mmCIF file with all atom_site columns, C-alpha atoms in Angstrom:
data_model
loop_
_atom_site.group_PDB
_atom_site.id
_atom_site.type_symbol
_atom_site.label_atom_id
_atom_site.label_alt_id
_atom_site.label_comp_id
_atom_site.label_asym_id
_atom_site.label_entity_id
_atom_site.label_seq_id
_atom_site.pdbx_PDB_ins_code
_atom_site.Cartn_x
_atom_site.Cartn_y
_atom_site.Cartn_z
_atom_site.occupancy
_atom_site.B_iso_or_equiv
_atom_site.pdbx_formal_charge
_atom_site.auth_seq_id
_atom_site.auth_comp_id
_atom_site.auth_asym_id
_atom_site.auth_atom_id
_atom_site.pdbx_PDB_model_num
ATOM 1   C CA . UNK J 1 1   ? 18.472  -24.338 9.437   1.00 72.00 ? 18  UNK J CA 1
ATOM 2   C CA . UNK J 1 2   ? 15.946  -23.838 6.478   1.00 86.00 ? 19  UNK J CA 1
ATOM 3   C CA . UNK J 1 3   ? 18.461  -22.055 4.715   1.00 83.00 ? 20  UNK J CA 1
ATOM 4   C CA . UNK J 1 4   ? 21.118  -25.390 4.997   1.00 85.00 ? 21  UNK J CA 1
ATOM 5   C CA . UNK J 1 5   ? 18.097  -27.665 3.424   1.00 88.00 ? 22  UNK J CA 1
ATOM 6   C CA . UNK J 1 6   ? 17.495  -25.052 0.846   1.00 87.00 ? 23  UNK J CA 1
ATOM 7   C CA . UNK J 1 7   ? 21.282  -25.056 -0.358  1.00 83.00 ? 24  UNK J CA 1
ATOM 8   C CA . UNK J 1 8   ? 20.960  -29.226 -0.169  1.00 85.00 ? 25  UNK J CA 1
ATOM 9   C CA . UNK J 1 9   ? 18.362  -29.106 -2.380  1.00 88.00 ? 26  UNK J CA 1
ATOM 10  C CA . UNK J 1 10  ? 19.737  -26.023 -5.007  1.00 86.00 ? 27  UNK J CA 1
ATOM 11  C CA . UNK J 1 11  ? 22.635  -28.601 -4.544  1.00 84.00 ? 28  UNK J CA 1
ATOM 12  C CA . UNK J 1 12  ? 20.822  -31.915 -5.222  1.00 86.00 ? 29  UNK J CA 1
ATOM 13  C CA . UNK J 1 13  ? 19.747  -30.491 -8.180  1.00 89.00 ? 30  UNK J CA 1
ATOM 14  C CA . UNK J 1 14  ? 22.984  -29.240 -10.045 1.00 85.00 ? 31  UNK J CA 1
ATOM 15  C CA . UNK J 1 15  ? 24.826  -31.413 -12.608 1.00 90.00 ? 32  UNK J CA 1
ATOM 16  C CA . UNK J 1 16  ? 27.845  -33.306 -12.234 1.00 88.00 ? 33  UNK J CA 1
ATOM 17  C CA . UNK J 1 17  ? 29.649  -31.187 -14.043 1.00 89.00 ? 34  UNK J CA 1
ATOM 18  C CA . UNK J 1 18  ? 28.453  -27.740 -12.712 1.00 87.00 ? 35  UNK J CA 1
ATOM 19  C CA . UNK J 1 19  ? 29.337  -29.457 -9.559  1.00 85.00 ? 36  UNK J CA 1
ATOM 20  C CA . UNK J 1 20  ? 32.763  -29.775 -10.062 1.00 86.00 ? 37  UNK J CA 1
ATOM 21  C CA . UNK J 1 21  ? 33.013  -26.132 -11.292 1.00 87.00 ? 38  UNK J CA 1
ATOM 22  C CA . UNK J 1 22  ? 31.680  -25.226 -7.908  1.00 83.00 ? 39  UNK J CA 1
ATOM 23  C CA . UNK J 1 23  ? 33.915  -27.400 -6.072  1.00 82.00 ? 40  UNK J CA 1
ATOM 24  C CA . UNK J 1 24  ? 37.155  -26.172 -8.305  1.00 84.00 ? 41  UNK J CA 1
ATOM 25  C CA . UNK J 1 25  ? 36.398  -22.549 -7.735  1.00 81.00 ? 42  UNK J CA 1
ATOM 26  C CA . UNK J 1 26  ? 35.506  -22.600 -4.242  1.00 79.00 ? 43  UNK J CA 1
ATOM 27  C CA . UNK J 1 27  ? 39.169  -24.335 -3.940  1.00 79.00 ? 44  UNK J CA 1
ATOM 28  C CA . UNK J 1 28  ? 40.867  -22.055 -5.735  1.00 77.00 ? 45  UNK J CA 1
ATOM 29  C CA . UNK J 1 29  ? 39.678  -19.161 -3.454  1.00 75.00 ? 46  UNK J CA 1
ATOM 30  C CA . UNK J 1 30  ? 39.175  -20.174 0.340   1.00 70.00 ? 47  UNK J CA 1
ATOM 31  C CA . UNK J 1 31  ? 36.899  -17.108 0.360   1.00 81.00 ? 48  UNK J CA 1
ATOM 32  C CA . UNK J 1 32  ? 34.778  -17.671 -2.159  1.00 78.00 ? 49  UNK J CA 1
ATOM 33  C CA . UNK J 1 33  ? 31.319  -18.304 -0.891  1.00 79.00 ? 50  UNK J CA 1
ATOM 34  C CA . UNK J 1 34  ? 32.021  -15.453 1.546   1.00 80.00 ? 51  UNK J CA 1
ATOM 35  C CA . UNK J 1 35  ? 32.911  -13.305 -1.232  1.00 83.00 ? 52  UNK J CA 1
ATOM 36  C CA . UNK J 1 36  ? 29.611  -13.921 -2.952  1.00 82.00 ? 53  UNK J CA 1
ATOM 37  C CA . UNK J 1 37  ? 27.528  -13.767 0.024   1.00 81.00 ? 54  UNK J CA 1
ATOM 38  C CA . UNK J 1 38  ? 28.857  -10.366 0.510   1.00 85.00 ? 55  UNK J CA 1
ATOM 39  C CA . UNK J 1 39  ? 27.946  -9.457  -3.051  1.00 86.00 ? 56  UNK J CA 1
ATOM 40  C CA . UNK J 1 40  ? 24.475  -11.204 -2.765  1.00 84.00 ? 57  UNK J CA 1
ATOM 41  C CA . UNK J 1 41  ? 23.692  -8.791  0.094   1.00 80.00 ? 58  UNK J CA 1
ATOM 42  C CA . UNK J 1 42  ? 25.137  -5.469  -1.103  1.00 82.00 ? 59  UNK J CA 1
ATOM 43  C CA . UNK J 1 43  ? 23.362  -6.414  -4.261  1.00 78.00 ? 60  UNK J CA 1
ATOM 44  C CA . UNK J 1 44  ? 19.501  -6.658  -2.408  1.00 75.00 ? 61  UNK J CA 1
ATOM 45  C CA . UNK J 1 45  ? 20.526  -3.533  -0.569  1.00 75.00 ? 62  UNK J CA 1
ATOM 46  C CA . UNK J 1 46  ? 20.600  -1.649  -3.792  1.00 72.00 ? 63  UNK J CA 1
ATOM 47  C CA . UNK J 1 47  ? 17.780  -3.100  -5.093  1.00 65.00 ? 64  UNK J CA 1
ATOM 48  C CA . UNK J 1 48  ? 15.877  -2.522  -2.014  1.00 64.00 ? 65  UNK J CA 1
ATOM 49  C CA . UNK J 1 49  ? 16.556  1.262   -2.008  1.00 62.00 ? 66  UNK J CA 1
ATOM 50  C CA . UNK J 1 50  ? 15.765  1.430   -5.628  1.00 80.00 ? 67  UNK J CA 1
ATOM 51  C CA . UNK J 1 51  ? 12.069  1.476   -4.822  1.00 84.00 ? 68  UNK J CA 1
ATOM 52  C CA . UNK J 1 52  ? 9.947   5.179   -5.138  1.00 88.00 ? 69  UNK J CA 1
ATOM 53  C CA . UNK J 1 53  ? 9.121   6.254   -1.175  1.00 87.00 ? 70  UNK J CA 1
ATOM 54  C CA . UNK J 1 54  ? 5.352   7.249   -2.355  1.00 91.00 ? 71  UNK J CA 1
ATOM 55  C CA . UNK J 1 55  ? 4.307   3.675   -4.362  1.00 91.00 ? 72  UNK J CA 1
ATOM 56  C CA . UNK J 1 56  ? 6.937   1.653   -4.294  1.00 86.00 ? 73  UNK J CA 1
ATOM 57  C CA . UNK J 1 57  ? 7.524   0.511   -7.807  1.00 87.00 ? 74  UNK J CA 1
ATOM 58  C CA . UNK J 1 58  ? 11.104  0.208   -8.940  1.00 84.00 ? 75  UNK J CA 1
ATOM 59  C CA . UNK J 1 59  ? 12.490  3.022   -10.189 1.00 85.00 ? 76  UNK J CA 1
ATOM 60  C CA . UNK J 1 60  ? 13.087  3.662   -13.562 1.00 83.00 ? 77  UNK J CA 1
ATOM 61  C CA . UNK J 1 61  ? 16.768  5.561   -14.720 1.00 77.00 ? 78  UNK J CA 1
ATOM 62  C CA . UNK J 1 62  ? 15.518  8.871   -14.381 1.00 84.00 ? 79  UNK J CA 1
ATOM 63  C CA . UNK J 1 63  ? 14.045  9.218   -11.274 1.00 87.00 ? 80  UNK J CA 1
ATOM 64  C CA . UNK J 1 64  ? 13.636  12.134  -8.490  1.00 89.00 ? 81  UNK J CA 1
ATOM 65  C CA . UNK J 1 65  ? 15.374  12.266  -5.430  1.00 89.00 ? 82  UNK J CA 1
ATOM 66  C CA . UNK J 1 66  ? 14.844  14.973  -2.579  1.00 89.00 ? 83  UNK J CA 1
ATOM 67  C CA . UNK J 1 67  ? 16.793  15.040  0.017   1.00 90.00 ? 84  UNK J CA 1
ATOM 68  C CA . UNK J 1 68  ? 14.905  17.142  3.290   1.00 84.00 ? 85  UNK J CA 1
ATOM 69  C CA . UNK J 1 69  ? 15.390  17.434  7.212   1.00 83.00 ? 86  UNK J CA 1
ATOM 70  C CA . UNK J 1 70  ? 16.906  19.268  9.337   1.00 84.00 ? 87  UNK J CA 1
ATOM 71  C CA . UNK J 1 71  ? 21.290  19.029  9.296   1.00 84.00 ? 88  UNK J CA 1
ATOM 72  C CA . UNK J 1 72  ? 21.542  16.731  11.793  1.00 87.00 ? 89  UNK J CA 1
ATOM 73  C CA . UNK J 1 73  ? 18.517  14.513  10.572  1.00 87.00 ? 90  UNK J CA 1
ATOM 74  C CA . UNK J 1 74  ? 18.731  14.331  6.945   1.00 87.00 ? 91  UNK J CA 1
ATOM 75  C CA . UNK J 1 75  ? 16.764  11.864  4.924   1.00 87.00 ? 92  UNK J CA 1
ATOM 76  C CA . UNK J 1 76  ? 16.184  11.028  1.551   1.00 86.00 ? 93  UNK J CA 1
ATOM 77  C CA . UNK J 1 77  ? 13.286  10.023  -0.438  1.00 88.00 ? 94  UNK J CA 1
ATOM 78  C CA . UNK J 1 78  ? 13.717  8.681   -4.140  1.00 88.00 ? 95  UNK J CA 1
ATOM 79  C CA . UNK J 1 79  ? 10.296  8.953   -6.351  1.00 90.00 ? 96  UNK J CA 1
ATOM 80  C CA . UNK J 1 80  ? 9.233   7.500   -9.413  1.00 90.00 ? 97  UNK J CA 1
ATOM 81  C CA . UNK J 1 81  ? 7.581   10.439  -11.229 1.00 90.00 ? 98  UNK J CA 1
ATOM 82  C CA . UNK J 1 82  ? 5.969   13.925  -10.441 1.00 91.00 ? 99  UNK J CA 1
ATOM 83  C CA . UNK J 1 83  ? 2.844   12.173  -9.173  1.00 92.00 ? 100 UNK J CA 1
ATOM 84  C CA . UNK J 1 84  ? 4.451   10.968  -6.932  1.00 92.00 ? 101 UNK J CA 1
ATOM 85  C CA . UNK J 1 85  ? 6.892   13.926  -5.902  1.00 92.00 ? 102 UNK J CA 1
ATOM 86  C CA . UNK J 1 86  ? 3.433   15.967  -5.359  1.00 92.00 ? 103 UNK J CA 1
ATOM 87  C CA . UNK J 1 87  ? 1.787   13.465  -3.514  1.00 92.00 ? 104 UNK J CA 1
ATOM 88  C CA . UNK J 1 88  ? 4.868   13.774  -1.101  1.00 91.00 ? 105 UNK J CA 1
ATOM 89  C CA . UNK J 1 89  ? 5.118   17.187  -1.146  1.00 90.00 ? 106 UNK J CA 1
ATOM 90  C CA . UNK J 1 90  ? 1.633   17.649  -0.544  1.00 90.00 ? 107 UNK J CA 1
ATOM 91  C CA . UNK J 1 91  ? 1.938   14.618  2.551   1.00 89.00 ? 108 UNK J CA 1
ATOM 92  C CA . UNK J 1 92  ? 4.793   16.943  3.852   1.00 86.00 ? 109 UNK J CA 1
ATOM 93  C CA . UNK J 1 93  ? 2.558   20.149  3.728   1.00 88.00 ? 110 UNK J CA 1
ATOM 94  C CA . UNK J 1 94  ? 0.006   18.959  5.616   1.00 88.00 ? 111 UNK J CA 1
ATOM 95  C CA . UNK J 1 95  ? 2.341   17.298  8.504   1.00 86.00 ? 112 UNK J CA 1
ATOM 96  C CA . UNK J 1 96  ? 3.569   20.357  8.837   1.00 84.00 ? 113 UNK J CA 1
ATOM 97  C CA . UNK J 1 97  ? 0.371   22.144  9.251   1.00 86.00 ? 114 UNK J CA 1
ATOM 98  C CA . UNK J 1 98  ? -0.815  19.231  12.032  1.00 84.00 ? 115 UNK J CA 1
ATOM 99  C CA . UNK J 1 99  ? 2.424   19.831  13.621  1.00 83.00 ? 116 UNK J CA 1
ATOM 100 C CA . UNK J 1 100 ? 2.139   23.430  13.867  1.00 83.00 ? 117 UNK J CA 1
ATOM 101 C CA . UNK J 1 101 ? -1.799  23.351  14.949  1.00 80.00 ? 118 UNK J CA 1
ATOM 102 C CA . UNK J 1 102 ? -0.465  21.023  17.839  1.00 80.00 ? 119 UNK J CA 1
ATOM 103 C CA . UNK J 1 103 ? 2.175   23.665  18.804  1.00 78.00 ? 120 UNK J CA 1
ATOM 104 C CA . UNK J 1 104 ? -0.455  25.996  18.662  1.00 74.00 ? 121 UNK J CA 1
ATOM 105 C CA . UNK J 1 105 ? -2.662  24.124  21.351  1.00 73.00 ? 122 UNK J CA 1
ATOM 106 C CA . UNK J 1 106 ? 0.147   23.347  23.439  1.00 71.00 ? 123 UNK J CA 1
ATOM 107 C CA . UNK J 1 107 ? 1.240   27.231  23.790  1.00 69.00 ? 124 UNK J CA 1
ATOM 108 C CA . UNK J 1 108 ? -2.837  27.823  24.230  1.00 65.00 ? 125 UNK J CA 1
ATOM 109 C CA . UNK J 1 109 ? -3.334  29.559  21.204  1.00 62.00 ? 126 UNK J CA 1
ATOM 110 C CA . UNK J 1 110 ? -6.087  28.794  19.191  1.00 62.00 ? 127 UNK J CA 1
ATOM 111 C CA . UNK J 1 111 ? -6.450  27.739  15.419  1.00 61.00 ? 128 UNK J CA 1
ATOM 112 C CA . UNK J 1 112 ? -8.396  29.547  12.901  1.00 67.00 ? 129 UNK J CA 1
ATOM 113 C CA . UNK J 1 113 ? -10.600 26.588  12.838  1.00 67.00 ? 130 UNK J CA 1
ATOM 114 C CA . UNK J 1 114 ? -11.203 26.765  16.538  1.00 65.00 ? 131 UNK J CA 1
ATOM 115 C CA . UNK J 1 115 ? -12.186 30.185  16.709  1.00 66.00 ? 132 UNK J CA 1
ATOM 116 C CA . UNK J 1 116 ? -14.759 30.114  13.583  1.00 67.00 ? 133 UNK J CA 1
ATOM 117 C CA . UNK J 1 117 ? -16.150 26.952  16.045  1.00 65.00 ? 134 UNK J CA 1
ATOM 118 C CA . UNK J 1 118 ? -16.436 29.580  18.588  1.00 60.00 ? 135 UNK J CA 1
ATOM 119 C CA . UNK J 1 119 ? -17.624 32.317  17.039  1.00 63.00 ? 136 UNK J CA 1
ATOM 120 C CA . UNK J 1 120 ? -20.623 30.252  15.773  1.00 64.00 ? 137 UNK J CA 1
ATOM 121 C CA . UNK J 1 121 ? -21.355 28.474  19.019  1.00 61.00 ? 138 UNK J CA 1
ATOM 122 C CA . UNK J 1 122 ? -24.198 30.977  20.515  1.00 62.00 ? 139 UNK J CA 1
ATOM 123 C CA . UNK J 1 123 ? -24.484 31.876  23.915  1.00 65.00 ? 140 UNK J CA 1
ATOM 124 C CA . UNK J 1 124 ? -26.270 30.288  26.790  1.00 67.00 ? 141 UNK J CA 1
ATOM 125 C CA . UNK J 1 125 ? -28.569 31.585  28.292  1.00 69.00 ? 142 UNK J CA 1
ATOM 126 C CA . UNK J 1 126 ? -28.769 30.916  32.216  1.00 69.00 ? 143 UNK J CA 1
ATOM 127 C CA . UNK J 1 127 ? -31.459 28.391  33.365  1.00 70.00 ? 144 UNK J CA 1
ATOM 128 C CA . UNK J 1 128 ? -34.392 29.516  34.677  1.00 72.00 ? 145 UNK J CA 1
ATOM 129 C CA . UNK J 1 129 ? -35.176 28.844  37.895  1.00 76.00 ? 146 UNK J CA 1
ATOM 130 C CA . UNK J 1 130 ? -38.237 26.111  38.925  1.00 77.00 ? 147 UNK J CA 1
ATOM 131 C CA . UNK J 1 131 ? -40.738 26.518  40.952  1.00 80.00 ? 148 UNK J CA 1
ATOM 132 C CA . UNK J 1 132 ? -39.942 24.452  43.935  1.00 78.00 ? 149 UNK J CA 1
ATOM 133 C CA . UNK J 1 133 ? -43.126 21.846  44.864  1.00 80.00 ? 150 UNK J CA 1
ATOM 134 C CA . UNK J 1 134 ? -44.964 21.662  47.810  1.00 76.00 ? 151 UNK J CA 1
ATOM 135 C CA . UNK J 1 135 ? -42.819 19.148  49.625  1.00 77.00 ? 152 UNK J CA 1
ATOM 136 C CA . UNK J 1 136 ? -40.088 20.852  48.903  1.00 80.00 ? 153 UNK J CA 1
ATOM 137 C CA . UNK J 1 137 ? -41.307 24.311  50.711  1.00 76.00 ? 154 UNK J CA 1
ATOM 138 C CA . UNK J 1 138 ? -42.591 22.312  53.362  1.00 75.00 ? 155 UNK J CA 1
ATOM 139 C CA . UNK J 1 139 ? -39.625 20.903  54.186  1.00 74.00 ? 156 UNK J CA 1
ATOM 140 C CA . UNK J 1 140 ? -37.715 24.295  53.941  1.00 77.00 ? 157 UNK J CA 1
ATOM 141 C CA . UNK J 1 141 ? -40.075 25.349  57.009  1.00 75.00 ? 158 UNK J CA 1
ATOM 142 C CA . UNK J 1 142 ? -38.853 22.603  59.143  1.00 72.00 ? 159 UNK J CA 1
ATOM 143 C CA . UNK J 1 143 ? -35.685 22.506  58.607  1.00 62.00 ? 160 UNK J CA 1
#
């Protein structure tokens, strides 16, 4: 509904005469508004994809594009300059790595990390055992 009273008003504030250009091509062509809807759209699409994946600012005509994935789930990521293709490189890398120490855990195999924790962790000694109290040897007499 807000889009109707936006179009009134973009109407509303035409000219006469660009008003009857409107009206005599949209007669011409029974499909004309749909026609430039559809062009509208595709037209934001492209913009909308034209952005870089790391900071998206629009990209400029020479621009990087790397397409990664496995076959059946390949994606595409379109950069701005090698800032930013290191930045996602390096944001890749280190997935990669979290992915592979979770694997790791999973399969009980421990990271290098986890065993330089270990190794450093010194051992415990066993308690020592108190000295019971009075009470409690008295009470180990009686029952």
């Amino acid at each position: 509904m807000q889009a109707i009273q936006r179009l009134e008003r973009f109407l509303a504030g035409l000219e006469e005469e660009e008003l009857m250009e409107i009206l005599r091509v949209s007669g011409e062509s029974k499909e004309f508004l749909n026609n430039e809807l559809k062009k509208e759209f595709t037209r934001r699409r492209e913009q909308a994809g034209q952005r870089c994946t790391v900071c998206g600012n629009v990209l400029p005509e020479s621009s990087f594009e790397l397409v990664f994935g496995s076959p059946e789930f390949r994606r595409k990521a379109k950069l701005c300059g090698k800032d930013c293709v290191s930045y996602f490189l390096e944001s890749i890398e280190s997935y990669n790595e979290l992915l592979k120490r979770k694997s790791e855990r999973s399969n009980g195999h421990r990271t290098e990390r986890e065993e330089k924790d270990v190794q450093k962790k010194p051992e415990k000694k066993p308690a020592k055992k108190r000295k019971k109290t009075l009470l409690e040897k008295m009470y180990s007499l009686f029952f």
